[in-house]
Amino acid sequence: MSNNHFHVSDLGEKKLIKRIINKLDNYESSTGKKFFKHNIGDDAALININNWKNTKNAKRTLNNKDNDERYLVASSDLLIQSKHFPKQMSYFQMGQKAITVNVSDLAAMGSNPIGILISLAVPTDLKLTYFDEIIDGILDICYKYKIPLIGGDTNEADEIIISGTALGIVDTNNTLKKSGFSNGDYIAVTGEIGLASLGFEILKEENYKIIKNELKKGKIDQKIVDLAIEKALNPTAKINEGKILGKFASSATDITDGLNSELHELHESNNQTNKLDNLGLRIYENKLAKMPNFNGIVIISKILNKNPLDIILNIGEDFEILFTSNMDKNKIKNYYKEKYSNKNFDFYIIGDINETNNVEIEYLNGKIEKLTLKGYEHFNRKIND
Amino acid sequence: MSNNHFHVSDLGEKKLIKRIINKLDNYESSTGKKFFKHNIGDDAALININNWKNTKNAKRTLNNKDNDERYLVASSDLLIQSKHFPKQMSYFQMGQKAITVNVSDLAAMGSNPIGILISLAVPTDLKLTYFDEIIDGILDICYKYKIPLIGGDTNEADEIIISGTALGIVDTNNTLKKSGFSNGDYIAVTGEIGLASLGFEILKEENYKIIKNELKKGKIDQKIVDLAIEKALNPTAKINEGKILGKFASSATDITDGLNSELHELHESNNQTNKLDNLGLRIYENKLAKMPNFNGIVIISKILNKNPLDIILNIGEDFEILFTSNMDKNKIKNYYKEKYSNKNFDFYIIGDINETNNVEIEYLNGKIEKLTLKGYEHFNRKIND
């Protein structure tokens, strides 16, 4: 596609990234060197750090165990005020979210955070107190995730732009990738999905009025409205869950772009890695319906003239981890409990791996349909996706 | 300064970064943990990676040499079209510059590049061919610097924003920092300074007309005009020079914000590290005047009604490395020649370290004056600066 009349919007996010990866391929074949491609991978870049030290002799001398080998994990995400921060989001929350989106990618790789760099651009006429609030939000959540702020820069811009790069470290054996699942594995998510995207809908000015009205009439539950808004404005990265899943999951990714899109990511990634198998992914509406707030999401979506499954499947922003595994659920939960002083890890099994080579959903009425990629496009993709 | 009426413009770049670092300090003292500060340092963040492997036993068993110890180096820089790219800059050059500004920070630490992540935001109506040109520029210069593109993301924005994070690795012994010089060390730069900033002046519409007129009249040299524009549009990071300086320099930083500003950075950083010494930095106009294009810069600056020393000292964008050393110049040049197949490393000695505790300049007439921070402010500072 070299036609001069095309614009980036004609391709959309995924094709733009594919275009970049193709260019990397071309560079490699023209130079005859595997220079770029070997590092382009998953939710985050993986860099083999085992050769950084002069350990050639060490390896011969020592009885090295496999789990001595580690990767450096690196992931970048850029947020722009007008695109990623709803008007109701406080400056403190903007700072928090910029860290969370980056840490979430580390979580999806099963890695331990080691540091984050933030490039912060703000308008020159931004009030100093707001600047302070952004920084306070950044530091507050960095401390929560135990990820030190190690660098960055400041810039002036017409609106607030926060770009982050999170660095982590992970044992080679515990690295979560998008490929690797087997027939019969279950598909699960680390938390309820759909709430954050519902929250963004509720926060839209025209919708907020409708919701307030319905609340007055007692037709919807204040609790779920509050929860949805909370999830939209205060997302949390599942860093501890990711670390545990590194030991138990067969594949994983974080759900920033919607469950549907990420199911396709897993499918495509697995297809590329294991070209001969016919593995497919099926999710079940009746399993989604067991999530505690499913009915609430359905009711409010309908009030807002939205398809509830579209809210749940196609929007994202939940920052939960989608993963596959064949390990007993209680075993994982107990391991988590032991490791994190009796805290609960309530994940939801929503589907399974089959041999249809499709990404599909079974509706409540038993009908099975292929899930196609549609709806809301973030136009925010990672080269590593 | 908690007054609600202040804006970020009232503080300026340096004070904003100090404000962030103070907040890190407050966080640390309130939690009692050295969580953030120990990693906030220099041109780039330094992360000790020697404890990443289970090498406790290895260390006991092996006769580890000091130079087995290495740092991971990480640096972020964000560029915004309307602030950092002159109108005459091609899309290819924008991609190149975004990589160069990040790699330059690695160079200033003496490190070897291992990978770079790029977050690219573009308007949805950007022509696809222009998008391609940006990517081609990125890949072209990545290949030149031998730094693989390992990740990143794409976004939509109202103008082009390119945020990068460069990762490198450096032997602990060869790490270049801003502090560390001694009385009597010379001060040097890895290349001529002032040309890039002159180039940016020439590229301003109103100035370009004047220059074209003077060229017609034969009053100025076409070569220097071309060179200045080339330096402004095609800056190069001195990555090999940085690696060699890691062995020979006592301190270093890259000159993005102007020589004057960076001399103060070295002074301040050294003062903080070695509180008891009174080391100062003095540069000499007669040494600056020995740079091959000094006279040309003076002539053109005056035609444009600019103070030539302001162009040379206060603007920057040359991406040269400012360093101090007491090593014989020829020894360094010969070492470079051997290492890089007979290529030349022509650096310029412009001053020396004394015990005045000042940053000062000796003019051609012998008058010595303190250099104060003034002029052009990028409002683009690194936490690591």
Short mmCIF file of C-alpha atoms in Angstrom, two decimals, chain B residues 102-340:
data_model
loop_
_atom_site.label_atom_id
_atom_site.label_comp_id
_atom_site.label_asym_id
_atom_site.label_seq_id
_atom_site.Cartn_x
_atom_site.Cartn_y
_atom_site.Cartn_z
CA ASN B 102 17.83 9.39 23.40
CA VAL B 103 21.02 7.70 22.22
CA SER B 104 22.95 10.89 23.04
CA ASP B 105 22.14 10.37 26.71
CA LEU B 106 23.50 6.84 26.54
CA ALA B 107 26.63 8.25 24.89
CA ALA B 108 27.07 10.79 27.68
CA MET B 109 27.17 7.90 30.18
CA GLY B 110 29.78 5.99 28.16
CA SER B 111 27.38 3.11 27.58
CA ASN B 112 26.72 0.55 24.87
CA PRO B 113 23.18 0.74 23.41
CA ILE B 114 21.11 -2.43 23.86
CA GLY B 115 17.67 -1.33 22.73
CA ILE B 116 15.18 1.49 22.30
CA LEU B 117 11.40 1.78 22.75
CA ILE B 118 9.45 4.39 20.79
CA SER B 119 5.95 5.71 21.51
CA LEU B 120 4.72 7.40 18.35
CA ALA B 121 1.59 9.56 18.30
CA VAL B 122 0.38 10.99 14.99
CA PRO B 123 -2.74 12.78 13.69
CA THR B 124 -5.23 10.36 12.12
CA ASP B 125 -5.16 12.37 8.90
CA LEU B 126 -1.38 12.05 8.52
CA LYS B 127 -0.55 10.64 5.10
CA LEU B 128 0.59 7.07 5.27
CA THR B 129 3.70 7.90 3.26
CA TYR B 130 4.72 10.38 5.95
CA PHE B 131 4.12 7.79 8.67
CA ASP B 132 6.37 5.46 6.67
CA GLU B 133 9.04 8.15 6.41
CA ILE B 134 9.08 8.61 10.20
CA ILE B 135 9.51 4.86 10.69
CA ASP B 136 12.18 4.67 7.98
CA GLY B 137 14.08 7.48 9.69
CA ILE B 138 13.84 5.65 13.02
CA LEU B 139 15.05 2.34 11.56
CA ASP B 140 17.79 3.95 9.47
CA ILE B 141 19.43 5.65 12.42
CA CYS B 142 18.80 2.73 14.82
CA TYR B 143 20.82 0.62 12.42
CA LYS B 144 23.52 3.28 12.25
CA TYR B 145 23.83 3.38 16.06
CA LYS B 146 23.47 -0.40 16.24
CA ILE B 147 20.57 -0.03 18.69
CA PRO B 148 17.65 -2.40 18.04
CA LEU B 149 14.10 -1.04 18.14
CA ILE B 150 12.63 -3.39 20.73
CA GLY B 151 9.18 -2.00 21.45
CA GLY B 152 6.80 0.90 21.75
CA ASP B 153 3.26 1.87 20.86
CA THR B 154 1.23 3.99 18.46
CA ASN B 155 -1.35 6.63 19.38
CA GLU B 156 -3.42 9.33 17.82
CA ALA B 157 -2.67 12.95 18.69
CA ASP B 158 -3.24 16.41 17.21
CA GLU B 159 0.43 16.69 16.23
CA ILE B 160 3.38 14.32 15.97
CA ILE B 161 4.81 13.24 19.33
CA ILE B 162 7.73 10.84 19.53
CA SER B 163 8.75 9.59 22.95
CA GLY B 164 11.73 7.30 23.28
CA THR B 165 13.46 5.31 25.98
CA ALA B 166 16.98 4.14 25.25
CA LEU B 167 18.56 1.30 27.20
CA GLY B 168 22.27 0.68 27.45
CA ILE B 169 24.83 -1.18 29.47
CA VAL B 170 28.09 0.09 30.90
CA ASP B 171 30.93 -1.31 32.99
CA THR B 172 30.78 0.19 36.46
CA ASN B 173 34.36 1.38 36.04
CA ASN B 174 33.70 3.17 32.78
CA THR B 175 30.52 5.00 33.77
CA LEU B 176 30.61 8.70 32.94
CA LYS B 177 28.96 10.96 35.50
CA LYS B 178 28.61 14.70 35.88
CA SER B 179 30.78 14.78 38.97
CA GLY B 180 34.32 13.51 39.43
CA PHE B 181 36.71 16.07 37.94
CA SER B 182 39.86 17.35 39.70
CA ASN B 183 41.71 20.63 39.85
CA GLY B 184 43.76 21.07 36.67
CA ASP B 185 41.60 18.82 34.45
CA TYR B 186 40.91 20.28 31.05
CA ILE B 187 37.35 20.89 29.80
CA ALA B 188 36.59 19.69 26.27
CA VAL B 189 33.78 19.11 23.78
CA THR B 190 33.58 16.25 21.28
CA GLY B 191 32.81 18.57 18.38
CA GLU B 192 32.21 22.12 17.37
CA ILE B 193 29.39 23.87 19.20
CA GLY B 194 27.07 26.64 18.07
CA LEU B 195 26.44 25.34 14.57
CA ALA B 196 23.13 23.59 15.34
CA SER B 197 21.74 26.60 17.21
CA LEU B 198 22.87 28.86 14.36
CA GLY B 199 21.11 26.47 11.99
CA PHE B 200 17.84 26.84 13.92
CA GLU B 201 18.18 30.63 13.69
CA ILE B 202 18.84 30.49 9.94
CA LEU B 203 15.78 28.27 9.45
CA LYS B 204 13.44 30.88 10.93
CA GLU B 205 11.45 32.36 8.07
CA GLU B 206 12.39 35.98 8.69
CA ASN B 207 16.09 35.08 9.04
CA TYR B 208 16.20 32.79 6.03
CA LYS B 209 15.33 35.70 3.74
CA ILE B 210 18.15 37.80 5.17
CA ILE B 211 20.66 34.97 4.80
CA LYS B 212 19.64 34.30 1.20
CA ASN B 213 20.20 37.96 0.42
CA GLU B 214 23.64 38.00 2.05
CA LEU B 215 24.59 34.81 0.21
CA LYS B 216 23.69 36.47 -3.10
CA LYS B 217 25.89 39.41 -2.18
CA GLY B 218 28.69 36.96 -1.40
CA LYS B 219 28.98 38.33 2.13
CA ILE B 220 28.72 34.95 3.84
CA ASP B 221 29.96 31.46 3.07
CA GLN B 222 27.42 29.01 1.63
CA LYS B 223 29.36 26.13 3.20
CA ILE B 224 28.83 27.27 6.77
CA VAL B 225 25.15 27.99 6.16
CA ASP B 226 24.72 24.47 4.78
CA LEU B 227 26.69 22.99 7.64
CA ALA B 228 24.65 24.84 10.28
CA ILE B 229 21.36 23.70 8.71
CA GLU B 230 22.69 20.15 8.42
CA LYS B 231 23.64 20.13 12.11
CA ALA B 232 20.18 21.44 13.07
CA LEU B 233 18.25 18.95 10.94
CA ASN B 234 20.55 15.91 11.11
CA PRO B 235 22.11 15.83 14.56
CA THR B 236 24.29 12.84 15.43
CA ALA B 237 24.85 11.27 18.83
CA LYS B 238 28.50 10.65 19.69
CA ILE B 239 28.07 7.07 20.82
CA ASN B 240 31.57 5.79 19.98
CA GLU B 241 33.19 8.87 21.44
CA GLY B 242 31.20 8.34 24.66
CA LYS B 243 32.36 4.75 24.93
CA ILE B 244 36.02 5.80 24.55
CA LEU B 245 35.58 8.67 27.03
CA GLY B 246 34.27 6.15 29.55
CA LYS B 247 37.90 5.07 29.87
CA PHE B 248 39.52 8.51 29.84
CA ALA B 249 37.17 11.25 31.09
CA SER B 250 36.71 12.32 34.71
CA SER B 251 33.15 13.60 34.11
CA ALA B 252 30.77 14.16 31.19
CA THR B 253 27.32 15.21 30.01
CA ASP B 254 25.73 15.75 26.62
CA ILE B 255 25.11 19.31 25.49
CA THR B 256 21.43 19.46 24.67
CA ASP B 257 20.60 22.56 26.65
CA GLY B 258 23.59 24.70 25.79
CA LEU B 259 27.20 24.71 26.96
CA ASN B 260 26.58 27.32 29.66
CA SER B 261 23.77 25.31 31.22
CA GLU B 262 25.77 22.07 31.10
CA LEU B 263 28.86 23.67 32.67
CA HIS B 264 26.62 24.66 35.57
CA GLU B 265 25.27 21.11 35.69
CA LEU B 266 28.78 19.70 36.09
CA HIS B 267 29.61 22.32 38.72
CA GLU B 268 26.47 21.72 40.73
CA SER B 269 26.70 17.96 40.49
CA ASN B 270 30.33 17.99 41.61
CA ASN B 271 29.51 20.36 44.46
CA GLN B 272 26.80 18.04 45.69
CA THR B 273 29.02 14.98 45.52
CA ASN B 274 32.17 16.59 46.91
CA LYS B 275 30.88 19.27 49.22
CA LEU B 276 34.25 20.31 50.59
CA ASP B 277 36.15 21.13 47.44
CA ASN B 278 35.98 24.52 45.72
CA LEU B 279 36.31 23.36 42.16
CA GLY B 280 35.16 25.71 39.43
CA LEU B 281 35.04 25.63 35.65
CA ARG B 282 36.52 28.26 33.37
CA ILE B 283 36.24 28.39 29.60
CA TYR B 284 38.20 30.71 27.30
CA GLU B 285 36.85 32.66 24.37
CA ASN B 286 40.22 32.34 22.62
CA LYS B 287 39.91 28.55 22.78
CA LEU B 288 36.35 28.63 21.46
CA ALA B 289 37.67 30.88 18.71
CA LYS B 290 39.94 28.09 17.50
CA MET B 291 36.99 25.99 16.39
CA PRO B 292 37.03 25.91 12.58
CA ASN B 293 33.74 27.75 12.03
CA PHE B 294 33.90 30.20 14.93
CA ASN B 295 34.39 33.24 12.71
CA GLY B 296 31.58 32.15 10.42
CA ILE B 297 29.24 31.77 13.38
CA VAL B 298 30.20 35.25 14.61
CA ILE B 299 29.60 36.85 11.19
CA ILE B 300 26.22 35.22 10.60
CA SER B 301 25.05 35.77 14.19
CA LYS B 302 25.76 39.49 13.87
CA ILE B 303 23.91 39.66 10.54
CA LEU B 304 20.92 38.13 12.34
CA ASN B 305 21.29 40.61 15.21
CA LYS B 306 22.27 37.88 17.64
CA ASN B 307 25.09 37.82 20.16
CA PRO B 308 27.46 35.11 18.83
CA LEU B 309 28.41 33.98 22.33
CA ASP B 310 24.73 33.60 23.13
CA ILE B 311 24.37 31.34 20.06
CA ILE B 312 27.41 29.31 21.11
CA LEU B 313 26.80 29.16 24.87
CA ASN B 314 23.10 29.33 25.56
CA ILE B 315 21.15 27.35 22.99
CA GLY B 316 22.48 23.84 22.52
CA GLU B 317 21.02 21.11 20.30
CA ASP B 318 24.53 20.14 19.14
CA PHE B 319 24.43 16.72 20.85
CA GLU B 320 28.15 16.91 21.50
CA ILE B 321 29.57 15.58 24.76
CA LEU B 322 31.08 18.02 27.26
CA PHE B 323 33.75 16.29 29.33
CA THR B 324 36.70 16.79 31.65
CA SER B 325 39.94 14.81 31.70
CA ASN B 326 43.62 14.98 32.59
CA MET B 327 44.65 12.44 29.95
CA ASP B 328 46.91 13.35 27.05
CA LYS B 329 44.81 14.35 24.05
CA ASN B 330 46.87 12.31 21.60
CA LYS B 331 46.60 9.21 23.76
CA ILE B 332 42.80 9.44 23.60
CA LYS B 333 42.83 10.16 19.86
CA ASN B 334 45.16 7.24 19.17
CA TYR B 335 43.08 4.88 21.28
CA TYR B 336 39.99 5.91 19.31
CA LYS B 337 41.84 5.47 16.01
CA GLU B 338 42.88 1.95 16.91
CA LYS B 339 39.42 0.99 18.11
CA TYR B 340 37.47 2.52 15.20
#
